[in-house]
Short mmCIF file of C-alpha atoms in Angstrom, two decimals:
data_model
loop_
_atom_site.label_atom_id
_atom_site.label_comp_id
_atom_site.label_asym_id
_atom_site.label_seq_id
_atom_site.Cartn_x
_atom_site.Cartn_y
_atom_site.Cartn_z
CA ASN Y 55 -51.10 22.30 23.00
CA ALA Y 56 -49.45 19.08 24.02
CA GLY Y 57 -46.05 19.75 22.37
CA VAL Y 58 -43.53 16.98 23.19
CA THR Y 59 -44.93 14.30 25.53
CA GLN Y 60 -42.71 11.74 27.27
CA THR Y 61 -43.71 8.65 29.18
CA PRO Y 62 -43.16 7.43 31.78
CA LYS Y 63 -42.03 10.25 33.97
CA PHE Y 64 -40.18 7.98 36.40
CA ARG Y 65 -38.94 4.39 36.20
CA ILE Y 66 -36.73 2.10 38.26
CA LEU Y 67 -35.09 -0.83 36.45
CA LYS Y 68 -32.98 -3.70 37.64
CA ILE Y 69 -29.59 -4.28 35.91
CA GLY Y 70 -30.09 -6.23 32.75
CA GLN Y 71 -33.77 -5.41 32.23
CA SER Y 72 -34.96 -3.69 29.15
CA MET Y 73 -37.47 -0.91 28.53
CA THR Y 74 -38.69 1.65 26.00
CA LEU Y 75 -38.92 5.29 26.68
CA GLN Y 76 -41.82 6.83 24.65
CA CYS Y 77 -41.78 10.23 22.98
CA THR Y 78 -44.47 11.74 20.77
CA GLN Y 79 -44.97 15.20 19.34
CA ASP Y 80 -48.09 16.80 17.81
CA MET Y 81 -46.38 19.68 16.02
CA ASN Y 82 -45.64 17.85 12.76
CA HIS Y 83 -41.91 18.36 13.31
CA ASN Y 84 -39.61 16.42 11.14
CA TYR Y 85 -36.46 16.43 13.34
CA MET Y 86 -36.52 14.57 16.72
CA TYR Y 87 -33.82 13.96 19.25
CA TRP Y 88 -32.98 12.04 22.43
CA TYR Y 89 -30.68 13.54 25.05
CA ARG Y 90 -29.51 12.40 28.46
CA GLN Y 91 -28.64 14.64 31.40
CA ASP Y 92 -26.44 13.25 34.26
CA PRO Y 93 -26.61 15.11 37.68
CA GLY Y 94 -24.99 18.56 37.44
CA MET Y 95 -24.08 18.16 33.83
CA GLY Y 96 -25.27 19.49 30.48
CA LEU Y 97 -27.30 17.51 27.95
CA LYS Y 98 -25.59 14.97 25.70
CA LEU Y 99 -27.14 13.80 22.39
CA ILE Y 100 -27.90 10.04 22.15
CA TYR Y 101 -29.72 9.67 18.80
CA TYR Y 102 -31.56 11.82 16.35
CA SER Y 103 -33.89 11.52 13.35
CA VAL Y 104 -34.43 13.85 10.50
CA GLY Y 105 -37.64 12.05 9.34
CA ALA Y 106 -39.62 8.93 9.40
CA GLY Y 107 -37.37 5.90 8.68
CA ILE Y 108 -34.11 7.83 9.19
CA THR Y 109 -32.10 7.79 12.41
CA ASP Y 110 -28.42 8.50 13.29
CA LYS Y 111 -26.16 8.31 16.28
CA GLY Y 112 -25.19 11.24 18.48
CA GLU Y 113 -22.41 11.62 21.01
CA VAL Y 114 -23.35 8.77 23.39
CA PRO Y 115 -25.33 6.06 21.49
CA ASN Y 116 -23.89 2.93 23.09
CA GLY Y 117 -26.46 0.87 24.96
CA TYR Y 118 -29.49 2.48 23.16
CA ASN Y 119 -31.54 1.90 20.01
CA VAL Y 120 -34.15 4.02 18.34
CA SER Y 121 -36.71 3.80 15.59
CA ARG Y 122 -38.82 6.32 13.74
CA SER Y 123 -41.77 4.63 11.99
CA THR Y 124 -43.97 7.74 12.09
CA THR Y 125 -43.43 11.49 12.13
CA GLU Y 126 -45.00 11.71 15.58
CA ASP Y 127 -43.16 9.01 17.52
CA PHE Y 128 -39.51 8.45 18.36
CA PRO Y 129 -39.06 5.72 21.07
CA LEU Y 130 -35.72 5.04 22.78
CA ARG Y 131 -34.92 1.46 23.71
CA LEU Y 132 -32.59 0.21 26.44
CA GLU Y 133 -31.82 -3.46 25.87
CA LEU Y 134 -29.64 -4.42 28.84
CA ALA Y 135 -29.96 -1.72 31.50
CA ALA Y 136 -26.72 -0.77 33.28
CA PRO Y 137 -26.13 1.51 36.30
CA SER Y 138 -24.29 3.98 34.01
CA GLN Y 139 -27.58 4.59 32.18
CA THR Y 140 -29.10 6.12 35.33
CA SER Y 141 -29.98 9.60 34.11
CA VAL Y 142 -32.75 11.92 33.07
CA TYR Y 143 -33.71 11.48 29.43
CA PHE Y 144 -35.14 14.28 27.33
CA CYS Y 145 -36.81 14.10 23.98
CA ALA Y 146 -36.93 17.14 21.65
CA SER Y 147 -38.26 18.07 18.27
CA THR Y 148 -37.92 20.89 15.69
CA LEU Y 149 -39.24 21.81 12.34
CA ASP Y 150 -36.46 22.11 9.74
CA ARG Y 151 -37.20 25.08 7.47
CA SER Y 152 -34.89 26.45 4.82
CA ASP Y 153 -36.24 30.01 5.29
CA SER Y 154 -35.75 30.36 9.02
CA ASN Y 155 -33.93 28.92 12.03
CA GLN Y 156 -36.19 27.03 14.45
CA PRO Y 157 -35.66 26.16 18.08
CA GLN Y 158 -35.93 22.70 19.49
CA HIS Y 159 -38.79 22.02 21.84
CA PHE Y 160 -38.30 19.64 24.77
CA GLY Y 161 -40.47 17.27 26.78
CA ASP Y 162 -40.41 17.17 30.56
CA GLY Y 163 -38.09 14.17 30.80
CA THR Y 164 -38.02 10.60 32.05
CA ARG Y 165 -36.12 10.01 35.25
CA LEU Y 166 -34.57 6.54 35.06
CA SER Y 167 -32.76 4.73 37.80
CA ILE Y 168 -30.89 1.40 37.28
CA LEU Y 169 -30.32 -0.54 40.48
CA ASP R 99 -18.45 23.50 17.64
CA ALA R 100 -18.26 27.04 19.09
CA LYS R 101 -17.24 27.16 22.77
CA THR R 102 -19.11 29.42 25.24
CA THR R 103 -18.13 30.96 28.58
CA GLN R 104 -20.86 31.94 31.06
CA PRO R 105 -20.70 32.84 34.79
CA THR R 106 -21.26 29.81 36.92
CA SER R 107 -23.94 31.68 38.98
CA MET R 108 -25.62 35.03 39.47
CA ASP R 109 -28.05 36.59 41.84
CA CYS R 110 -30.68 39.17 41.00
CA ALA R 111 -33.36 40.93 43.17
CA GLU R 112 -37.02 40.21 42.35
CA GLY R 113 -38.42 42.94 40.11
CA ARG R 114 -35.04 44.06 38.78
CA ALA R 115 -33.59 43.33 35.37
CA ALA R 116 -31.39 40.24 35.21
CA ASN R 117 -28.50 40.55 32.72
CA LEU R 118 -26.84 37.27 31.79
CA PRO R 119 -23.58 37.53 29.72
CA CYS R 120 -22.13 34.95 27.44
CA ASN R 121 -18.86 34.91 25.48
CA HIS R 122 -18.89 32.94 22.23
CA SER R 123 -15.72 34.22 20.50
CA THR R 124 -15.42 31.20 18.16
CA ILE R 125 -19.02 31.41 16.83
CA SER R 126 -19.11 30.82 13.09
CA GLY R 127 -20.83 33.11 10.60
CA ASN R 128 -23.97 31.05 10.15
CA GLU R 129 -24.51 30.13 13.76
CA TYR R 130 -27.34 31.75 15.65
CA VAL R 131 -27.12 32.54 19.42
CA TYR R 132 -29.79 30.58 21.24
CA TRP R 133 -30.90 30.90 24.85
CA TYR R 134 -32.50 28.15 26.76
CA ARG R 135 -33.26 27.79 30.47
CA GLN R 136 -33.87 24.79 32.68
CA ILE R 137 -35.98 25.16 35.80
CA HIS R 138 -35.34 22.44 38.32
CA SER R 139 -36.63 19.00 37.26
CA GLN R 140 -38.09 20.32 34.02
CA GLY R 141 -37.02 20.04 30.39
CA PRO R 142 -35.08 22.81 28.71
CA GLN R 143 -37.30 25.79 27.66
CA TYR R 144 -36.49 27.83 24.63
CA ILE R 145 -36.23 31.63 25.38
CA ILE R 146 -34.98 33.57 22.37
CA HIS R 147 -32.45 33.42 19.51
CA GLY R 148 -30.77 35.86 17.13
CA LEU R 149 -28.09 36.05 14.46
CA LYS R 150 -26.82 39.65 14.30
CA ASN R 151 -29.53 42.03 15.40
CA ASN R 152 -30.96 42.52 18.86
CA GLU R 153 -34.13 40.56 19.47
CA THR R 154 -37.04 40.91 21.88
CA ASN R 155 -39.96 38.67 22.61
CA GLU R 156 -42.51 38.27 25.45
CA MET R 157 -39.92 36.58 27.61
CA ALA R 158 -36.64 38.39 27.18
CA SER R 159 -34.33 40.65 25.11
CA LEU R 160 -31.12 39.48 23.44
CA ILE R 161 -28.27 41.94 22.82
CA ILE R 162 -25.54 40.68 20.47
CA THR R 163 -22.30 42.65 20.03
CA GLU R 164 -21.40 43.88 16.57
CA ASP R 165 -18.57 41.37 16.33
CA ARG R 166 -20.86 38.63 17.50
CA LYS R 167 -18.32 37.36 19.99
CA SER R 168 -20.59 37.90 23.02
CA SER R 169 -24.22 38.42 23.92
CA THR R 170 -26.37 39.35 26.85
CA LEU R 171 -29.79 37.97 27.71
CA ILE R 172 -31.99 40.45 29.57
CA LEU R 173 -34.99 39.40 31.68
CA PRO R 174 -36.60 42.83 32.18
CA HIS R 175 -38.49 42.19 35.42
CA ALA R 176 -37.19 39.09 37.16
CA THR R 177 -39.61 37.00 39.26
CA LEU R 178 -38.94 34.09 41.55
CA ARG R 179 -40.11 31.77 38.82
CA ASP R 180 -37.22 32.84 36.64
CA THR R 181 -34.80 30.97 38.99
CA ALA R 182 -33.17 28.47 36.66
CA VAL R 183 -29.97 27.45 34.85
CA TYR R 184 -29.62 29.55 31.63
CA TYR R 185 -27.69 28.14 28.62
CA CYS R 186 -26.21 30.27 25.80
CA ILE R 187 -25.75 28.01 22.73
CA PRO R 188 -24.33 28.81 19.29
CA TYR R 189 -26.49 26.68 16.94
CA TYR R 190 -27.15 26.39 13.25
CA GLY R 191 -30.29 24.73 11.98
CA GLY R 192 -29.43 22.12 9.32
CA ALA R 193 -29.31 18.44 8.58
CA THR R 194 -27.77 17.69 11.98
CA ASN R 195 -29.42 20.16 14.34
CA LYS R 196 -27.52 19.31 17.54
CA LEU R 197 -27.74 21.65 20.53
CA ILE R 198 -24.52 21.50 22.56
CA PHE R 199 -25.44 22.28 26.23
CA GLY R 200 -22.63 23.44 28.47
CA THR R 201 -23.02 23.94 32.24
CA GLY R 202 -24.81 27.30 31.94
CA THR R 203 -25.45 30.12 34.57
CA LEU R 204 -27.46 29.36 37.66
CA LEU R 205 -29.54 32.53 38.11
CA ALA R 206 -31.03 32.83 41.56
CA ILE R 207 -33.77 35.51 42.01
CA GLN R 208 -33.82 36.85 45.56
CA PRO R 209 -37.09 38.03 47.14
#
């Protein structure tokens, strides 16, 4: 079972460059999320999606964009990389069910450094 | 969002039971208590969750007090691979399923 897959695992960017962090899940989950984790801190929600074509901002959306054209994929876009965006990025997904409470499942993260 | 209080760190001997406490006195009636862990350099891993009753799965047991203001995660036979940061998170599944991660408890299993 692949679960939640994130690519790349590591990346170094120069200030002002752009890139897309990829996230895909094979569990047919309708909800997907992007979090960032700074050193020694907990996770903060960047964006989330409750289904294809629907996205919304989390706690720290500035400097990022997302899209959700399919159920499986939820890419995160950095347009103008800044040193403050150096972090570890985690993608997660869950299945929303009215009859039970379901956990979120996480990928292994993308470690991004902006120099 | 409900606030949680967890010890910053704990030690446990390998093979013994590890008991991790969490206070969540402001938890709302429809919030479940979720436990996740994060092993160094990996993504958070779901462990167990419960609403009112005690729960057990292949990884751990969860004991929730009757007033739901606190809970304890029990790893019955800790191994070195259980060394991780453990997060207790009140969480309700709904239209905006947002997990709020605090700083958690660093559990160090000693050989």
